[in-house]
Structure formats: C-alpha cells, structure tokens
PDB file of C-alpha atoms in Angstrom:
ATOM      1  CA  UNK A   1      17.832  52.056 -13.179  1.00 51.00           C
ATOM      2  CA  UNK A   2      21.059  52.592 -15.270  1.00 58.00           C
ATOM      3  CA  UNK A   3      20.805  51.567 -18.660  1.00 77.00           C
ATOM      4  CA  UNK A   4      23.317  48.719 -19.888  1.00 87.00           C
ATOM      5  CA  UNK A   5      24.305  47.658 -23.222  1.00 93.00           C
ATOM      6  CA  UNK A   6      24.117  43.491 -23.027  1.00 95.00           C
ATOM      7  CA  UNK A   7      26.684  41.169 -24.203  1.00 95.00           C
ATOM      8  CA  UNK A   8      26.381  37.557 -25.241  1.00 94.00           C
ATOM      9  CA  UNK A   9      27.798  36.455 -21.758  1.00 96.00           C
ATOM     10  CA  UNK A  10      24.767  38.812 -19.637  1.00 96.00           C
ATOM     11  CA  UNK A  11      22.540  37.130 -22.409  1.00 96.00           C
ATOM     12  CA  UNK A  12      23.925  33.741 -21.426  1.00 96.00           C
ATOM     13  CA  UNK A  13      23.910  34.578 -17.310  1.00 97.00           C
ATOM     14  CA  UNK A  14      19.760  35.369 -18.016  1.00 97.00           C
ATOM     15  CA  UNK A  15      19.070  32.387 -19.855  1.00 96.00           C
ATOM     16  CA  UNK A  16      20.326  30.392 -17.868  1.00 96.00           C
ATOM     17  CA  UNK A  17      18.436  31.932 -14.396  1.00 97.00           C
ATOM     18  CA  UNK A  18      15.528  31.675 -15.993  1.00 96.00           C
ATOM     19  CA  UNK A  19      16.109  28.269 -16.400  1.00 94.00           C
ATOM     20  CA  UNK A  20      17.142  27.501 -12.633  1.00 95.00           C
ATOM     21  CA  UNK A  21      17.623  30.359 -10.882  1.00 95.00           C
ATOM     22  CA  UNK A  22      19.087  28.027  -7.598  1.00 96.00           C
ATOM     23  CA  UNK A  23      22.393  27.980  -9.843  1.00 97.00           C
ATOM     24  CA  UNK A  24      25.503  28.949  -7.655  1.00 97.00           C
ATOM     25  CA  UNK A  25      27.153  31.870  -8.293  1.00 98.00           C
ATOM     26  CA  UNK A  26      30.462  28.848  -9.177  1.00 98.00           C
ATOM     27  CA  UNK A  27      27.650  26.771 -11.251  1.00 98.00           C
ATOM     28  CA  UNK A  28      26.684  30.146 -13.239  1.00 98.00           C
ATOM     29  CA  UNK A  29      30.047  31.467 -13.770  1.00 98.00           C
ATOM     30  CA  UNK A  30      31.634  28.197 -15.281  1.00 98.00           C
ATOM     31  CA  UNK A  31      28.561  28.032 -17.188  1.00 97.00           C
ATOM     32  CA  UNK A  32      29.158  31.435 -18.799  1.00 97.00           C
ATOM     33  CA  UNK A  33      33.054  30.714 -18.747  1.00 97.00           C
ATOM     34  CA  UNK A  34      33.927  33.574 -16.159  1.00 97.00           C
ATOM     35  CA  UNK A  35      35.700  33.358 -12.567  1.00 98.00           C
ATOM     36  CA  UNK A  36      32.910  33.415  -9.621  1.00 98.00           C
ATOM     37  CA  UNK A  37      33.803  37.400  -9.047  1.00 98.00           C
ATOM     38  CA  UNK A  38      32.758  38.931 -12.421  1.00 98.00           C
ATOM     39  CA  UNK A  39      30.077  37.005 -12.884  1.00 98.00           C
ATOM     40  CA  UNK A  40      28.784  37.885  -9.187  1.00 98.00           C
ATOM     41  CA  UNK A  41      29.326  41.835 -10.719  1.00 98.00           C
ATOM     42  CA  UNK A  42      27.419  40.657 -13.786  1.00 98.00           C
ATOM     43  CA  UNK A  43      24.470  39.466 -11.828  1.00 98.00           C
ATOM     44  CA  UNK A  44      24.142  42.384  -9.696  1.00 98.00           C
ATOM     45  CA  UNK A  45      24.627  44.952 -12.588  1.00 97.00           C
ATOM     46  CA  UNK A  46      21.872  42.621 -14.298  1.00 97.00           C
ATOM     47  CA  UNK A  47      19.879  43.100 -11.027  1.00 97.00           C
ATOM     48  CA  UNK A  48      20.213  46.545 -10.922  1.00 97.00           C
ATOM     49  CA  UNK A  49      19.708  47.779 -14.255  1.00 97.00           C
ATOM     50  CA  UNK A  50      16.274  45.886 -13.945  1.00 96.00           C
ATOM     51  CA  UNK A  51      16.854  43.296 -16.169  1.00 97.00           C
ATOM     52  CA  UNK A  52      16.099  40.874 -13.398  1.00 97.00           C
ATOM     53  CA  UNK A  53      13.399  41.960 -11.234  1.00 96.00           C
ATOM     54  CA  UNK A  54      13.160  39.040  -8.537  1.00 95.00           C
ATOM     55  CA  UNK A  55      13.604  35.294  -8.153  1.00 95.00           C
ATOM     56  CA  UNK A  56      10.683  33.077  -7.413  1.00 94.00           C
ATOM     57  CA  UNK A  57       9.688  29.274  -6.671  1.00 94.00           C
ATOM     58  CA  UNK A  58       7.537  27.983  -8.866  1.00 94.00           C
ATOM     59  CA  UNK A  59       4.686  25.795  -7.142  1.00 96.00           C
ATOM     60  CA  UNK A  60       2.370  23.231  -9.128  1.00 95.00           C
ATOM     61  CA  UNK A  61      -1.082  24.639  -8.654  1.00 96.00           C
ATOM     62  CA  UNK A  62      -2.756  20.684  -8.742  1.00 95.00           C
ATOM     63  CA  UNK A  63      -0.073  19.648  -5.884  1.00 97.00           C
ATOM     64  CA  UNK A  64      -1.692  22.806  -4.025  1.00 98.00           C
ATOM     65  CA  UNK A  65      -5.167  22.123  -4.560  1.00 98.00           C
ATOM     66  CA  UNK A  66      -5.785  24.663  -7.025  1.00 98.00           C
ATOM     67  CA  UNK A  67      -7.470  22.948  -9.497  1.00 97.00           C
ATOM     68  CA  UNK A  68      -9.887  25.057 -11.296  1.00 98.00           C
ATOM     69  CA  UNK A  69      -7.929  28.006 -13.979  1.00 98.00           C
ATOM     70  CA  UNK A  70     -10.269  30.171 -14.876  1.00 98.00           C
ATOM     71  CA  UNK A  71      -9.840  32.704 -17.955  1.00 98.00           C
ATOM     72  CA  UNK A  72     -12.375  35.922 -17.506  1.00 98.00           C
ATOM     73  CA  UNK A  73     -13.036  38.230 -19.801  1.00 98.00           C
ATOM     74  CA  UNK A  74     -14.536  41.362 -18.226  1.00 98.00           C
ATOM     75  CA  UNK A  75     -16.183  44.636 -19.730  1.00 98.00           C
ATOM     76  CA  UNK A  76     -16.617  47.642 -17.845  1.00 98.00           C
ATOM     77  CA  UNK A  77     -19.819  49.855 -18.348  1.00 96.00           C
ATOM     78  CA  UNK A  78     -17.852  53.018 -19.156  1.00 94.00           C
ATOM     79  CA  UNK A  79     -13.964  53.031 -20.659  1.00 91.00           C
ATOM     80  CA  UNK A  80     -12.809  55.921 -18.487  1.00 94.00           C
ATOM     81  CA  UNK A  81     -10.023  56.642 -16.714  1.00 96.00           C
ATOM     82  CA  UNK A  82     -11.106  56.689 -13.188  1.00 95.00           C
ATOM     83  CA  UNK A  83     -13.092  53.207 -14.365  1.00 96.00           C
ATOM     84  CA  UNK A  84      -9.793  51.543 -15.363  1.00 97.00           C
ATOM     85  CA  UNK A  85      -8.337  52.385 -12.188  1.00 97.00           C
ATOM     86  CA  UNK A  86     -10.994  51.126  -9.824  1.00 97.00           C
ATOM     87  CA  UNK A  87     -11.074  48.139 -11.304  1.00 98.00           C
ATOM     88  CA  UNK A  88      -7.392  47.563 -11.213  1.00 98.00           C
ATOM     89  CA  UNK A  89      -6.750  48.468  -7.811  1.00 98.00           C
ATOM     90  CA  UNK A  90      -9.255  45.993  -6.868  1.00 98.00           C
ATOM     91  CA  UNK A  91      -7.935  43.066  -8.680  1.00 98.00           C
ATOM     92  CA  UNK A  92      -4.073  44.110  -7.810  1.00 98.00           C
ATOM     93  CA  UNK A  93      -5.666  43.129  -4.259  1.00 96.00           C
ATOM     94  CA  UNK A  94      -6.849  39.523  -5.010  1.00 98.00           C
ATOM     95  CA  UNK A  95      -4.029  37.276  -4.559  1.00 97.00           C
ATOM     96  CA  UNK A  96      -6.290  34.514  -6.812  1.00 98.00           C
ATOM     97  CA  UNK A  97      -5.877  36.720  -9.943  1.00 98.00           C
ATOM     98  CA  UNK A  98      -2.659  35.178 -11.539  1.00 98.00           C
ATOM     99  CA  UNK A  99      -2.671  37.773 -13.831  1.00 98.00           C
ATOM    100  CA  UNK A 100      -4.733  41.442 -15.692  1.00 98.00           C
ATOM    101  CA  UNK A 101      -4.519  42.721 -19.094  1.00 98.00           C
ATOM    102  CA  UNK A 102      -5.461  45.265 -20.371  1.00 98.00           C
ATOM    103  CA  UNK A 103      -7.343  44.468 -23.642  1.00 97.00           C
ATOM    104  CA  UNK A 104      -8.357  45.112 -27.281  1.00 97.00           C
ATOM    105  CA  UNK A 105     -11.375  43.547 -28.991  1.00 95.00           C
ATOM    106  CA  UNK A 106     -14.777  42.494 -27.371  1.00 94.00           C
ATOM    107  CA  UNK A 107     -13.429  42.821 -23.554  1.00 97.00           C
ATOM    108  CA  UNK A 108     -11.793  45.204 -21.548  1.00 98.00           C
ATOM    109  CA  UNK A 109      -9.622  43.073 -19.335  1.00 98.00           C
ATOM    110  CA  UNK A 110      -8.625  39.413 -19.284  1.00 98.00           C
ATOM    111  CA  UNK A 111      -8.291  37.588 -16.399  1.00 98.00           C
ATOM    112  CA  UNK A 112      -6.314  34.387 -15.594  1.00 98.00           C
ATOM    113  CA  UNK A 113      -7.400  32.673 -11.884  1.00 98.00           C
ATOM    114  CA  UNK A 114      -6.597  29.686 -10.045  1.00 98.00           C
ATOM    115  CA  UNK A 115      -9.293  28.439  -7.309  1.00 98.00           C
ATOM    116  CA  UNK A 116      -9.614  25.221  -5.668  1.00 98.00           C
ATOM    117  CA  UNK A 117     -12.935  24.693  -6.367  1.00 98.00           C
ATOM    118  CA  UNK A 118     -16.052  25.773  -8.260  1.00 98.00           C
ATOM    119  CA  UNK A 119     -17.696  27.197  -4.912  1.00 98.00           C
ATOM    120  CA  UNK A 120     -14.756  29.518  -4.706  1.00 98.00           C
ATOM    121  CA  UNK A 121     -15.091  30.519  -8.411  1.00 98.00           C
ATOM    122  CA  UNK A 122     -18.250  31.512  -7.195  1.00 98.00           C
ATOM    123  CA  UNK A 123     -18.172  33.452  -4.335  1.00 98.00           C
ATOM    124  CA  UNK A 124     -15.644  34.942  -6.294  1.00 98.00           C
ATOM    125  CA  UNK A 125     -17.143  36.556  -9.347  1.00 98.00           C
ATOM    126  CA  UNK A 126     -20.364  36.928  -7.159  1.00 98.00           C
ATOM    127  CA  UNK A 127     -19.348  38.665  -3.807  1.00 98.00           C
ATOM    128  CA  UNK A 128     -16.341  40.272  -5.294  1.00 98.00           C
ATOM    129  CA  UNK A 129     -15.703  40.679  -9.295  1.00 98.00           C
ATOM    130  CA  UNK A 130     -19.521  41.596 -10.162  1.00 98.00           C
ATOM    131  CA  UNK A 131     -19.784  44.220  -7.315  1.00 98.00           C
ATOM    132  CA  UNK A 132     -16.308  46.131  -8.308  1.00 98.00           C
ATOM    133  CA  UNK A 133     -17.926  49.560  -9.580  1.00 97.00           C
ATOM    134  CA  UNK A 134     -18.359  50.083 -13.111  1.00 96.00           C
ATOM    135  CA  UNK A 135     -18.239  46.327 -14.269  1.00 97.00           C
ATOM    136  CA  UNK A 136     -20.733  45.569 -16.853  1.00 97.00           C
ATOM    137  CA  UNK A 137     -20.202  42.230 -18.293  1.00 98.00           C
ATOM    138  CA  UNK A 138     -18.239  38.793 -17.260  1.00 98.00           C
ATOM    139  CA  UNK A 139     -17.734  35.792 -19.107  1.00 98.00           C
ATOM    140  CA  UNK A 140     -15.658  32.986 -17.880  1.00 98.00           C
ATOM    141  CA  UNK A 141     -13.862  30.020 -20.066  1.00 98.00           C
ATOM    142  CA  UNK A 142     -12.516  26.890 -17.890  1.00 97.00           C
ATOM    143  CA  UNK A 143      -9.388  26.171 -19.125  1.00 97.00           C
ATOM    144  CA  UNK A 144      -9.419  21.818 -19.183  1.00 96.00           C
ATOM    145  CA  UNK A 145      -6.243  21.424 -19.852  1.00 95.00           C
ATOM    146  CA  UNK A 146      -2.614  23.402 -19.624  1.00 94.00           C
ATOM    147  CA  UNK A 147      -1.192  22.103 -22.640  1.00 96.00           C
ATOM    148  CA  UNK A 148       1.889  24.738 -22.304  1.00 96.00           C
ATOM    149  CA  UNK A 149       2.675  26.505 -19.364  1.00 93.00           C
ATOM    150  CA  UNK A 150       5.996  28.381 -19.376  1.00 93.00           C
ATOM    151  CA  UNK A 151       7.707  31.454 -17.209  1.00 93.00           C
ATOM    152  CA  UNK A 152      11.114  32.197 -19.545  1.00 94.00           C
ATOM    153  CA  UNK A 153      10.545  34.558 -21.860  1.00 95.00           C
ATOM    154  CA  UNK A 154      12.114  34.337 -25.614  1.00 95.00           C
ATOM    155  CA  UNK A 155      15.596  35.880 -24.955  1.00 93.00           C
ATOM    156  CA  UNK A 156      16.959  37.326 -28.288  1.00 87.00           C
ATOM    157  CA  UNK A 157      20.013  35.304 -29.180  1.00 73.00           C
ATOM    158  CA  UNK A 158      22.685  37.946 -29.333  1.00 64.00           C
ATOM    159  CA  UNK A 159      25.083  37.708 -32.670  1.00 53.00           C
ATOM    160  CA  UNK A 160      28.277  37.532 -30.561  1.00 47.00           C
ATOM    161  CA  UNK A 161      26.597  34.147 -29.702  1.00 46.00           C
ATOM    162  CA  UNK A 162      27.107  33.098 -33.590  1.00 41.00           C
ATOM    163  CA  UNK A 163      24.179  31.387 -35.240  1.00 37.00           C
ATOM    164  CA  UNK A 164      21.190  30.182 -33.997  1.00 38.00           C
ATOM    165  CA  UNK A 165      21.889  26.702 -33.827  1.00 36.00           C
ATOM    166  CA  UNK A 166      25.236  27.306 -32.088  1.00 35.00           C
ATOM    167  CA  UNK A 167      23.650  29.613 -29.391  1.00 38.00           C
ATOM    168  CA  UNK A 168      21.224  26.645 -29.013  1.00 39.00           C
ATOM    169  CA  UNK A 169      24.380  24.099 -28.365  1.00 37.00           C
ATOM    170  CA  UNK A 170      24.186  22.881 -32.192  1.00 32.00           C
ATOM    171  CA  UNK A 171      27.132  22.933 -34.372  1.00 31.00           C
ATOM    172  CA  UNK A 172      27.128  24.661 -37.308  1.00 33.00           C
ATOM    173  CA  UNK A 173      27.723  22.652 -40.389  1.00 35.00           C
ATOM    174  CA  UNK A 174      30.736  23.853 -41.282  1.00 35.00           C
ATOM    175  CA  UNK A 175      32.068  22.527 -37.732  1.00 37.00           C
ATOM    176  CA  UNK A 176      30.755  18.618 -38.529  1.00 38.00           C
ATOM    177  CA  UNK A 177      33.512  16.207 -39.039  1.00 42.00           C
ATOM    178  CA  UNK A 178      32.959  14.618 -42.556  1.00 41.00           C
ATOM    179  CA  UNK A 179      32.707  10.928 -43.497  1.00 45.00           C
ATOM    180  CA  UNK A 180      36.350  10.456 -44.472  1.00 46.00           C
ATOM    181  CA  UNK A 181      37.794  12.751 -42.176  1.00 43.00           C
ATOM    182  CA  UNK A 182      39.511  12.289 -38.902  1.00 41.00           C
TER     183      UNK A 182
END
C-alpha cells in the first residue's frame, strides 16, 4: 500500500465516510469543496493507500434478535506461541465473536459476543469456547446496557483545518460579530 501524506481535505473526505459512508461521490465533493473528479481520485488514493479498508451497513443487533452481549475474558493454560494461535484461528471462525484482543492483566484475551439468547451463550462457551485446546479459564460479564456504542474512530484534526473549534464547525472568537458591530 503506498504511503500518503494527508491533507485537511483527505482528513475531511474520512470524517465524513465514517459518518455516512452512502454519501455521493457529488454529496462528498461539495462537502469537501472539490469538483466530483478529484475527489473521486481522493477516495480511491484513500482506498488504496489503506486508509479505508471497506464500507459496511451497520445493523441494530435488538432489531435482529441478538439480544444478549456478552464480554469474556479467557485465560489459556500455557502463553505460548502455538497456544495463541490455536485459539485465534478458532475464534477468527465464529461469526458470533464481534471482536478478540489480545490482552494484558488477569486474562489473556477479551471477548465481545452477541447471541440471541442465553441457550446459545451456552452451547457456546460449552460445546465450543471450553473445548478449544489450551483454554484454562472463562469468565463472562453480561453487558445490561450499551450506554455508548460507536464505529468512527477519533480522526486527528489536521492544523490546515485551523483550531479545534473551527474544524468542529465553531467559529473562533475572533470571527464573532460584536455587540455594536454590524
């Protein structure tokens, strides 16, 4: 993947596909204040470079019946090399696991599933997570409530954007009509 030095406006085109990526290639580009053709370029260069790895729907996991989120904390017996890799080529495989890590502290790996039910939770830590060679120890936390759930990541506001508040859409005080002043 070519390596790309970013500008406020490729800062600007991310943002805002994070946001929505169903934007038109017209929406984006008068969005960013370019003509439909270089912004195309941008997004492709953007797509390229790896900046943008793929575009996704989001689905509500309630309005799907997935209503139990499950956080699992799992320790394997022995931290060795051909350990972590058993155990992650099995999860990669279980299209429940919403996502791995990887972990310091007490556990080894922490585990973030969606199932629609407590039988499933079941069968699955039973018949599949406890029987993966090498795991020792499983703890599970039900998560009661999603107080924040969010996919865009913190995008560094570039300085070619100006100040914080102005990259935000807030003008700076300096750009505040006065009382008095017309």
């Amino acid at each position: 993947m070519p390596d790309m030095q970013l500008d406020a406006i490729d800062w600007r085109i991310l943002g805002l596909l994070q946001g929505d990526a169903r934007l038109s290639n017209v929406e984006l580009a008068k969005a960013v204040g370019l003509s439909p053709s270089p912004c195309l370029n941008r997004v492709r260069a953007l797509e390229q470079a790896g900046y943008i790895s793929r575009y996704v729907t989001l689905l509500d996991a309630l309005r799907v019946g997935l209503k139990v989120s499950v956080f699992i904390q799992v320790t394997l017996e022995r931290q060795i090399e051909p350990a972590l890799e058993t155990f992650e080529k099995a999860i990669r495989g279980r299209p429940e696991v919403m996502e791995c890590y990887l972990m310091t502290g007490d556990a080894d790996y922490l585990l973030r599933v969606v199932v629609p039910d407590i039988q499933v939770l079941e069968d699955f830590i039973l018949n599949f997570l406890s029987r993966v060679p090498g795991v020792g120890n499983i703890k599970s936390s039900f998560a009661l409530k999603q107080v924040k759930y969010q996919t865009a990541l913190p995008l560094p506001l570039p300085a070619a954007a100006g100040t914080r508040r102005e990259a935000r859409g807030v003008r700076s005080a300096e750009r505040r009509p006065t009382k008095g002043r017309r």
